[in-house]
mmCIF file of C-alpha atoms in Angstrom:
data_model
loop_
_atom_site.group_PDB
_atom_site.id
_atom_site.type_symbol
_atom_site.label_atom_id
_atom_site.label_comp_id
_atom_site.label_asym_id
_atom_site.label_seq_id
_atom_site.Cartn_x
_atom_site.Cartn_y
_atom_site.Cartn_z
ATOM 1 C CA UNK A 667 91.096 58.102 72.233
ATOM 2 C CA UNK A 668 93.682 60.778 73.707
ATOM 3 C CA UNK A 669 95.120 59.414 76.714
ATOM 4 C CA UNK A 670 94.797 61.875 79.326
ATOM 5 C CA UNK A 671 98.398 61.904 81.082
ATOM 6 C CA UNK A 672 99.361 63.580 84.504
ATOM 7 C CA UNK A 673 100.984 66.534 84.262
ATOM 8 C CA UNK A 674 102.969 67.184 86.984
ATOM 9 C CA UNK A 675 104.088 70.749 86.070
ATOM 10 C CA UNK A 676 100.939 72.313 85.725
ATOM 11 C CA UNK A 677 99.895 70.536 89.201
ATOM 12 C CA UNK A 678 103.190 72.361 90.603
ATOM 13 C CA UNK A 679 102.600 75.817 89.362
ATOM 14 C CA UNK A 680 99.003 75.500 90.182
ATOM 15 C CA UNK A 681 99.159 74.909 94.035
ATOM 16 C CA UNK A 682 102.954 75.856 94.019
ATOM 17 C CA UNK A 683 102.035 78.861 96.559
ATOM 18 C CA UNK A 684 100.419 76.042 99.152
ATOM 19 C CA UNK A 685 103.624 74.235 98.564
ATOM 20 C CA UNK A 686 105.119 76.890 99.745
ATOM 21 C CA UNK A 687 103.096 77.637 102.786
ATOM 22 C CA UNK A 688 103.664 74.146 103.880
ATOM 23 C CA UNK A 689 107.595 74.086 103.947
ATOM 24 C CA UNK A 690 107.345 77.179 105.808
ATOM 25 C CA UNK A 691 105.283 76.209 108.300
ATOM 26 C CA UNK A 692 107.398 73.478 108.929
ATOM 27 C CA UNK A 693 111.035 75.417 108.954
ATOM 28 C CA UNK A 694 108.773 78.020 111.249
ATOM 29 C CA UNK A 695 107.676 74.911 113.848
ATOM 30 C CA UNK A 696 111.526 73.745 114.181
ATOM 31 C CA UNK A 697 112.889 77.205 113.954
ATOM 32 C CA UNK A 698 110.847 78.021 117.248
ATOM 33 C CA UNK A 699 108.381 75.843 119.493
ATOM 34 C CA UNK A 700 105.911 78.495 120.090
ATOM 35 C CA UNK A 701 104.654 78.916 116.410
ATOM 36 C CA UNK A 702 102.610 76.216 116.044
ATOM 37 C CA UNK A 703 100.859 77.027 119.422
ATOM 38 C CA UNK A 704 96.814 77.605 119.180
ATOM 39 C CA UNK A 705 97.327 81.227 120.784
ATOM 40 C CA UNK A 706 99.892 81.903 118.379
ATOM 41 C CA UNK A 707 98.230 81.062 115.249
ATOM 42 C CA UNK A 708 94.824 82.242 116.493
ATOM 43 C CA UNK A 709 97.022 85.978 117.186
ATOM 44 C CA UNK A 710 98.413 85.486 113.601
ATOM 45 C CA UNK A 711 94.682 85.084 111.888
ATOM 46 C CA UNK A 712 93.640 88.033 113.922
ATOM 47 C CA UNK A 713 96.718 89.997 113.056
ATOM 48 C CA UNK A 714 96.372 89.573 108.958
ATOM 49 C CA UNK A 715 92.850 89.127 108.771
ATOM 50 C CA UNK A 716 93.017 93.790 108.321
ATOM 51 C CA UNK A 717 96.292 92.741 105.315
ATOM 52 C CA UNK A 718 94.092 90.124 103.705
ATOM 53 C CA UNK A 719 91.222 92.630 103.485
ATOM 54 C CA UNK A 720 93.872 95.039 102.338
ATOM 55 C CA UNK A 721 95.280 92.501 99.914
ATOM 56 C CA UNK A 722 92.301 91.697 98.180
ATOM 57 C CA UNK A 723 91.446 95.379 97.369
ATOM 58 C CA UNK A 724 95.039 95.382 95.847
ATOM 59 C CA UNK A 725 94.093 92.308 93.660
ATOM 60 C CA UNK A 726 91.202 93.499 92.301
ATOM 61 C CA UNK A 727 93.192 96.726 91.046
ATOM 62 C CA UNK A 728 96.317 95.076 90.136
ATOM 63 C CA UNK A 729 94.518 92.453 88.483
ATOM 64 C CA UNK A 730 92.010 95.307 86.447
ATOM 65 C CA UNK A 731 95.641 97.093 85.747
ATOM 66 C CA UNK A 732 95.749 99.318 88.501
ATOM 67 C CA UNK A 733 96.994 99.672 91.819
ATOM 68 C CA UNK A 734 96.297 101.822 95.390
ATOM 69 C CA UNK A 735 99.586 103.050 97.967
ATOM 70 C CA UNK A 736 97.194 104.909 99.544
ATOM 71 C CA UNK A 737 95.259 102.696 101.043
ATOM 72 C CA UNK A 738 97.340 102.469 104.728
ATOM 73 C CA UNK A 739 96.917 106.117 104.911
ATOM 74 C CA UNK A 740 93.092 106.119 103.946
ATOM 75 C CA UNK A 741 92.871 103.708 106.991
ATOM 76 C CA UNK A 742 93.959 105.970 108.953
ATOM 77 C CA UNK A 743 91.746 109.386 107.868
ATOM 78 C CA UNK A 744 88.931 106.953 107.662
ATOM 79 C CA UNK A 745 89.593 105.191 111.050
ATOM 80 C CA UNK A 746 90.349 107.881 113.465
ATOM 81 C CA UNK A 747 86.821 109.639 111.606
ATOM 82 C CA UNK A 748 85.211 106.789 112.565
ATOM 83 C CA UNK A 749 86.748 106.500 116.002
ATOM 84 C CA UNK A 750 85.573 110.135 116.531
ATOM 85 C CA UNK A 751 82.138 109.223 115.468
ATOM 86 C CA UNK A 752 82.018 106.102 117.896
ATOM 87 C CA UNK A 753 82.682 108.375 120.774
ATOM 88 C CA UNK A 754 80.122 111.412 119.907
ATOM 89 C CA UNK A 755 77.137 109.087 119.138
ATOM 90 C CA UNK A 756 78.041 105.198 120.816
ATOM 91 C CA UNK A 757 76.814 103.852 117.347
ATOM 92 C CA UNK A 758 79.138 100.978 115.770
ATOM 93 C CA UNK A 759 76.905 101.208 112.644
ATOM 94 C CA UNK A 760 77.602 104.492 112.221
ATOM 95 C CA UNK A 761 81.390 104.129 112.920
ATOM 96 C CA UNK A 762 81.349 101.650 109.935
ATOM 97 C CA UNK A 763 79.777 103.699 107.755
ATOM 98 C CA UNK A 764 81.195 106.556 107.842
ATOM 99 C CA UNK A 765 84.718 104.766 107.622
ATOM 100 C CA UNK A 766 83.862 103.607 104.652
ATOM 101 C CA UNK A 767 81.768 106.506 102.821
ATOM 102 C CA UNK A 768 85.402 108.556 103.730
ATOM 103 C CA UNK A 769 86.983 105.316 101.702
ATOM 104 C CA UNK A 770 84.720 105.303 99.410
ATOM 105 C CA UNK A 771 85.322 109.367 98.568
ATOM 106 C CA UNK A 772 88.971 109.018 98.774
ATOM 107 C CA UNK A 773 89.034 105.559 96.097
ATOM 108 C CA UNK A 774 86.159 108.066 94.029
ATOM 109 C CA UNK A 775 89.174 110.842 93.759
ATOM 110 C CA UNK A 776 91.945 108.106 93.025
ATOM 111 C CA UNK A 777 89.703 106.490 90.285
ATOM 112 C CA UNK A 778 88.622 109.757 88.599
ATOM 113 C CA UNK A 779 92.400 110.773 88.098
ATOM 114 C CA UNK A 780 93.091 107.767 86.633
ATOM 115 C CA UNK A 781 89.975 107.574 84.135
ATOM 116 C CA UNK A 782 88.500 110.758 83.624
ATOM 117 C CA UNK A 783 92.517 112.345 83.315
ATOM 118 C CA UNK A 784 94.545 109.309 82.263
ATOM 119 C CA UNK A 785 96.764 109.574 86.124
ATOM 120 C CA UNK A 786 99.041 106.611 86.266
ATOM 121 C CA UNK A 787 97.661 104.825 89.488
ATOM 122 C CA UNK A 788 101.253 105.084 90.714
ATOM 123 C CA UNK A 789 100.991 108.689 90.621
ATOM 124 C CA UNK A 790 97.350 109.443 91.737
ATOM 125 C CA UNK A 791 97.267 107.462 94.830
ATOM 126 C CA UNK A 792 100.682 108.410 95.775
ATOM 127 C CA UNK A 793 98.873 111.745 95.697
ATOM 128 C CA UNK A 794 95.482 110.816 97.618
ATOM 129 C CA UNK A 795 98.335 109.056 99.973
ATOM 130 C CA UNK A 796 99.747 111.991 101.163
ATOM 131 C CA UNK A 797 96.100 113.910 101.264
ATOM 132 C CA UNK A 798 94.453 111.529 103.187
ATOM 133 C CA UNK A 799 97.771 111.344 105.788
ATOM 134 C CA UNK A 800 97.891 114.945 106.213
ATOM 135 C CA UNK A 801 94.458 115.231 106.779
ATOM 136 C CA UNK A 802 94.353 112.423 109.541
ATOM 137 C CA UNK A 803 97.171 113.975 111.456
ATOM 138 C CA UNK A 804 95.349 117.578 110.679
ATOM 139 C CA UNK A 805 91.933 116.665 112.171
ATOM 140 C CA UNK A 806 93.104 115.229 115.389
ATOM 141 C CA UNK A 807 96.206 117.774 115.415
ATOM 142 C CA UNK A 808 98.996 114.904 115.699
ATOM 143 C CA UNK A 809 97.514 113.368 118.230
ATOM 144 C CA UNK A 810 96.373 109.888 119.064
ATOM 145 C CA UNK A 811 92.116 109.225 120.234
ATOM 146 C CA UNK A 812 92.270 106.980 122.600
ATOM 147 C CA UNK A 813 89.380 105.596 125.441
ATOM 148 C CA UNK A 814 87.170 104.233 122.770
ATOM 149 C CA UNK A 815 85.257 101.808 124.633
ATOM 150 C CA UNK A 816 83.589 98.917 123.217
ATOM 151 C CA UNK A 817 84.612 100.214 119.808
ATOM 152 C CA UNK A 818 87.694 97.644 120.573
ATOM 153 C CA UNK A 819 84.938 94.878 119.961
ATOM 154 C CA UNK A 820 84.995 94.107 117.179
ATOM 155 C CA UNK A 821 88.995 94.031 116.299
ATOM 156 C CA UNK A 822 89.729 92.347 120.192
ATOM 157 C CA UNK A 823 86.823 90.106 120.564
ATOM 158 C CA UNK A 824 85.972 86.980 119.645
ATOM 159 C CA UNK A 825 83.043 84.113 118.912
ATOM 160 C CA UNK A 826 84.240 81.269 120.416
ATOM 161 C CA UNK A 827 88.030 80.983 119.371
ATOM 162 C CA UNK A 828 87.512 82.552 116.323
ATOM 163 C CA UNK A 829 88.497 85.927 116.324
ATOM 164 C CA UNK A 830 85.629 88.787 115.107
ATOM 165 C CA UNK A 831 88.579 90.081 112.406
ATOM 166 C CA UNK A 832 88.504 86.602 110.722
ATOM 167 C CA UNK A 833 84.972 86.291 110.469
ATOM 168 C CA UNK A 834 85.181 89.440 108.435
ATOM 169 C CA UNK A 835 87.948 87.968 106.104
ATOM 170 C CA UNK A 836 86.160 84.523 105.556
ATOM 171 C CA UNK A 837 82.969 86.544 104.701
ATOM 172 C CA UNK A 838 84.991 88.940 102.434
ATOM 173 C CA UNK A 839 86.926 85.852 101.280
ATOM 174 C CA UNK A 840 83.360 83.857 100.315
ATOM 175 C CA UNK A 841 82.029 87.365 98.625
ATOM 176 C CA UNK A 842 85.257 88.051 96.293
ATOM 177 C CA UNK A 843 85.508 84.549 95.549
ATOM 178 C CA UNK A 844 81.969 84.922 93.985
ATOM 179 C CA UNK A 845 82.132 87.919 92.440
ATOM 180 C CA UNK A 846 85.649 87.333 90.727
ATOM 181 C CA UNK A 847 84.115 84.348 89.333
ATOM 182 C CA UNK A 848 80.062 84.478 88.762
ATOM 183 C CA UNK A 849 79.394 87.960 87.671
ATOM 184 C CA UNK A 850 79.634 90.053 84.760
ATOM 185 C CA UNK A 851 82.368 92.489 86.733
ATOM 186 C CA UNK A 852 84.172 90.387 88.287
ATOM 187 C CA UNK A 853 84.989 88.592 84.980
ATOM 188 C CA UNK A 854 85.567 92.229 83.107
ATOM 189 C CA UNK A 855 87.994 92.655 85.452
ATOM 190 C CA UNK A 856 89.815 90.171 84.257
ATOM 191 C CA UNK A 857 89.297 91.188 80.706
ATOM 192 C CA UNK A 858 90.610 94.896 81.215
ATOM 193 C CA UNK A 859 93.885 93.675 83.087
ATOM 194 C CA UNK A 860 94.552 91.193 80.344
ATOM 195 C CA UNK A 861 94.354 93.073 77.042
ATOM 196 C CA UNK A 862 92.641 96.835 77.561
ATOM 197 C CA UNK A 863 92.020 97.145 74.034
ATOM 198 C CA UNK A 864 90.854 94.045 73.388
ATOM 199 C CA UNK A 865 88.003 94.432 76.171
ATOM 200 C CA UNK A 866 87.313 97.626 75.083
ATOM 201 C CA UNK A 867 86.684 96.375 71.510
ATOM 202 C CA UNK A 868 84.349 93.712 72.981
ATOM 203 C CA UNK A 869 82.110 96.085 74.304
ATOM 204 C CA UNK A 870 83.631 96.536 77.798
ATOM 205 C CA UNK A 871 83.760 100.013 79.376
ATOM 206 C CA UNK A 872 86.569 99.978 80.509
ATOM 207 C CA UNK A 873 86.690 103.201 82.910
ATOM 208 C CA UNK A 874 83.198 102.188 84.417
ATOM 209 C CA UNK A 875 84.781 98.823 85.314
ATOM 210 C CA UNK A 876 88.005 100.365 86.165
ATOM 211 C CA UNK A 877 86.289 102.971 88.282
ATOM 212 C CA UNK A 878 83.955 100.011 90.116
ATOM 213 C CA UNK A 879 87.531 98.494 91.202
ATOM 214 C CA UNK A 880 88.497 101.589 92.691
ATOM 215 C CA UNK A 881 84.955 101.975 94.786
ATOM 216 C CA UNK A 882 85.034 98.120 96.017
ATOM 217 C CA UNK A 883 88.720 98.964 97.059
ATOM 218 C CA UNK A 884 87.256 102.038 98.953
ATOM 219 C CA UNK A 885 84.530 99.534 100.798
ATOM 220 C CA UNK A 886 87.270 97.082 101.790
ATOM 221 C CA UNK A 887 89.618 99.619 102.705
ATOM 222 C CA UNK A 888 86.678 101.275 104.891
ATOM 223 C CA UNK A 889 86.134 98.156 107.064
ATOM 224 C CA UNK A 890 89.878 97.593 107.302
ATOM 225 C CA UNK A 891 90.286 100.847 108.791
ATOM 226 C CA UNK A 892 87.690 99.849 111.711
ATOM 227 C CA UNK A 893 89.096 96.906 112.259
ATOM 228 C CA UNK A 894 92.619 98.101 112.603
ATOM 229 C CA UNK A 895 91.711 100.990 114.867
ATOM 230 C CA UNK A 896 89.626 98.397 116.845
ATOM 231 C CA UNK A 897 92.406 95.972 117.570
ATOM 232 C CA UNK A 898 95.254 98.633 118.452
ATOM 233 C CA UNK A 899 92.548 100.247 120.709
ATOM 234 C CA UNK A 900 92.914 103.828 119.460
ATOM 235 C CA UNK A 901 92.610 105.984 116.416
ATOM 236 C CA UNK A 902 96.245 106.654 115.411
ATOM 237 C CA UNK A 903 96.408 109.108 112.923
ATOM 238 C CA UNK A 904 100.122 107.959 111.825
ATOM 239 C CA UNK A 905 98.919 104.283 112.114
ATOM 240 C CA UNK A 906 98.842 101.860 109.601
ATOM 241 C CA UNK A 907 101.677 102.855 107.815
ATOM 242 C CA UNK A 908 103.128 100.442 105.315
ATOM 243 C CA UNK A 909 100.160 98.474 105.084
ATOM 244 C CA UNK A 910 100.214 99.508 101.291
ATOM 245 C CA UNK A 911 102.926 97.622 100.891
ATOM 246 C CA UNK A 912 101.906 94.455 103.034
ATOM 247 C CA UNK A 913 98.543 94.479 101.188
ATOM 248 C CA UNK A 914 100.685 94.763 98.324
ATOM 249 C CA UNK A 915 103.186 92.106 99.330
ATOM 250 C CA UNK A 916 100.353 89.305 100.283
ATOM 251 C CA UNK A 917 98.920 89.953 96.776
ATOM 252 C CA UNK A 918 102.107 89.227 94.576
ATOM 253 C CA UNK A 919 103.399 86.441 96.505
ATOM 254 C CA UNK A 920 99.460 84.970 96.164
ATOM 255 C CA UNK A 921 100.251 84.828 92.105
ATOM 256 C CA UNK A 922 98.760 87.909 90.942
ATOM 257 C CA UNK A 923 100.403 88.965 88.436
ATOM 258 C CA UNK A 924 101.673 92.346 88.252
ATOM 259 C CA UNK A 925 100.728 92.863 84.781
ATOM 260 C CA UNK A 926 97.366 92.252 85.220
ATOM 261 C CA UNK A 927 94.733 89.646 84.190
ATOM 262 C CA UNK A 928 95.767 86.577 86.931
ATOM 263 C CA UNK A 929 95.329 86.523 90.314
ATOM 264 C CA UNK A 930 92.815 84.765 92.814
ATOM 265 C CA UNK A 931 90.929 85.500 96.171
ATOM 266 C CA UNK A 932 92.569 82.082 97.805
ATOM 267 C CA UNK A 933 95.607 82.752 96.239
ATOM 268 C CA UNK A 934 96.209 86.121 97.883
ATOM 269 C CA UNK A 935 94.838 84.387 101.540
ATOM 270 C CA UNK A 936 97.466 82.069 100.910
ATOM 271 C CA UNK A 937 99.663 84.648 99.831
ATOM 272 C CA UNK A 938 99.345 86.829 103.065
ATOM 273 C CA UNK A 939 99.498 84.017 105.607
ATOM 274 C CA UNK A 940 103.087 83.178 103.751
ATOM 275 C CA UNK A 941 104.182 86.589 104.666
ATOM 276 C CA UNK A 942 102.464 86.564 108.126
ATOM 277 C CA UNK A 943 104.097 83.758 109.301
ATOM 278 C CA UNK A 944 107.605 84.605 108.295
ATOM 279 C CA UNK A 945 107.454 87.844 109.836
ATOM 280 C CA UNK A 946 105.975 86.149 113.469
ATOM 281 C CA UNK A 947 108.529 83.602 113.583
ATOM 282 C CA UNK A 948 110.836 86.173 112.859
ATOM 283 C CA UNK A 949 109.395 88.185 115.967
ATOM 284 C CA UNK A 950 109.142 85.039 117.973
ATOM 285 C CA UNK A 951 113.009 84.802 117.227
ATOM 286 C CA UNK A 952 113.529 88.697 118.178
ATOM 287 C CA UNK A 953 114.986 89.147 114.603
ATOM 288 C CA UNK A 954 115.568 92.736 113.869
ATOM 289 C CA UNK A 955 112.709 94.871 112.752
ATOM 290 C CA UNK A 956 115.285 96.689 109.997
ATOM 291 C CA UNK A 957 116.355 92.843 109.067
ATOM 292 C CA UNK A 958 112.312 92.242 108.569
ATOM 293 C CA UNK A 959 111.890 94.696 106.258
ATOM 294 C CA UNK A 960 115.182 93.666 104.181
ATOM 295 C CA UNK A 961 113.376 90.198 104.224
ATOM 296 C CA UNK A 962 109.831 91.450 103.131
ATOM 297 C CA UNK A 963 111.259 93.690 100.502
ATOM 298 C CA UNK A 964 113.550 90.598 99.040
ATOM 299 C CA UNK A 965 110.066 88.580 98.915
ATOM 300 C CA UNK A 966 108.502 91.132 96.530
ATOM 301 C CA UNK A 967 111.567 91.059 94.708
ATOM 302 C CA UNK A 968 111.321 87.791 94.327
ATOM 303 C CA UNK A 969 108.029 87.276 93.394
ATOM 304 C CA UNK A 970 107.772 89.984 90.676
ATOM 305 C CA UNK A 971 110.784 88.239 89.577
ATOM 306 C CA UNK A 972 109.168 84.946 89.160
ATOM 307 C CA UNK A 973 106.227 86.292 87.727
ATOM 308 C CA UNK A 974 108.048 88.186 84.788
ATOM 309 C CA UNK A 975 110.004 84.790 83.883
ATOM 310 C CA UNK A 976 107.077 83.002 83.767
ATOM 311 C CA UNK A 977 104.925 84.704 81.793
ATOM 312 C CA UNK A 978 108.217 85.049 79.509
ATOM 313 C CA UNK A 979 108.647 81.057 79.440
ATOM 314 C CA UNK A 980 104.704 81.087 78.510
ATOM 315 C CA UNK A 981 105.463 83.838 75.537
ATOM 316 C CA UNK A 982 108.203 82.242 74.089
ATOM 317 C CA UNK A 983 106.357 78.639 74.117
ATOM 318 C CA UNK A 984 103.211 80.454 72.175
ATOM 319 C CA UNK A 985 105.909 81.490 69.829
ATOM 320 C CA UNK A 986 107.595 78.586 68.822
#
């Protein structure tokens, strides 16, 4: 009989990331005494409920071998579209969809560049980055929408104490969590980011699931955009800028790994609210903005980092 014993390191580098969220709730609750306030964590949920939809776009591209920077500027075509729409016709429904068939089109172009002619992602939403910008600032000629009337619903309001935003997460959260893990995709995904070839040899198409990535990205970014639009109760053309990187941020520091193949939906929820709680304590504390973005940009750093010397460690373990 093998004598199952307890393994201490795998437990650690398992739920390492909620080990992490832990401590920093703690340092955040002695660093300042409003943190751990109900308002302030119920603001916080609200707040990176539009990242973690973000982030989990970004997972399901990084972890497929891909990646999207345009996605805080496709918020912001698709947004102030749908903003537009809200106020001609008074139809929410139609708001959301046409947020995210713009999305959807805009994902489309950034996954036909990089399947149908071999674009690095890097390059190709760079490109559909500074489209879809342009042509948010050219549609409402620089200038911000704003007396959208209930359209701030669904990003402001609430059922109960739980904010409408985070419904949409958990939902989103419950769907990916499925998908990722019970269905023929969502397990090719994982295939593709690990070993291209490979997949492709086992009968994988690899640009159809590719592509599919890209689309779901386009859905997730669609309904971001509403929300985000929603809760800052306006359509901002130059709005959500960065959120690339935040989406991108929350993913990494989740345990997705940047070369593809790992990465989870709880892990990236996780991920995000480590992020999200730094930077409000560090608001809380009225820490410099330019200071923030030293400290978010240090994080990434980090975690890339961490995830290259692990999967080294891994490598050179196989090897001996």
């Amino acid at each position: 009989m093998t004598e199952n014993k307890f393994d201490y390191r795998k437990i650690l580098s398992k739920y390492s990331i909620v080990l992490v969220l832990i401590v920093i709730m703690i340092a955040c609750t002695f660093a300042n005494s409003s943190f751990l306030t109900a308002n302030n964590l119920i603001n916080v949920c609200r707040q990176q409920s539009v990242i973690i939809i973000l982030a989990f776009g970004e997972m399901i591209l990084i972890i497929c071998g891909q990646l999207d920077l345009s996605c805080g500027s496709v918020i912001a075509l698709a947004g102030v579209l749908s903003v537009m729409t809200y106020k001609s016709t008074q139809s929410m429904v139609l708001a959301f969809i046409v947020a995210i068939v713009v999305s959807v089109a805009v994902n489309f172009l950034n996954g036909l560049m990089v399947t149908k002619f071999m674009t690095p992602a890097f390059i190709a939403t760079l490109a559909t980055q500074t489209m879809a910008r342009g042509a948010a600032l050219y549609i409402t000629n620089g200038q911000n929408i704003y007396e959208i009337g209930n359209y701030t619903i669904v990003g402001q309001g609430s059922l109960g104490i739980i904010p409408i935003p985070v419904i949409f997460m958990f939902c989103i959260f419950i769907l990916m969590a499925y998908m990722m893990r019970h269905t023929c995709w969502g397990r090719s995904t994982y295939a593709v980011g690990g070993n291209a070839e490979a997949a492709n040899a086992a009968g994988i198409n690899t640009k159809m699931v590719t592509m599919k990535a890209y689309l779901f990205n386009g859905v997730l970014v669609g309904i971001a955009a509403v929300l985000f639009m929603s809760r800052v109760n306006g359509g901002l053309p130059a709005g959500a800028s960065g959120y690339e990187m935040d989406g991108l941020t929350a993913t990494i520091v989740g345990g997705t790994s940047f070369t593809g193949g790992i990465g989870t939906p709880w892990g990236t929820v996780i991920g995000a609210f480590v992020v999200g709680f730094l930077g409000n304590v560090m608001n809380l504390m009225s820490i410099d903005s330019y200071i923030q973005q030293i400290v978010k940009g240090a994080i990434i750093a980090f975690a890339v980092i961490w995830d290259i010397t692990s999967k080294s460690r891994q490598t050179y373990k196989k090897g001996k």
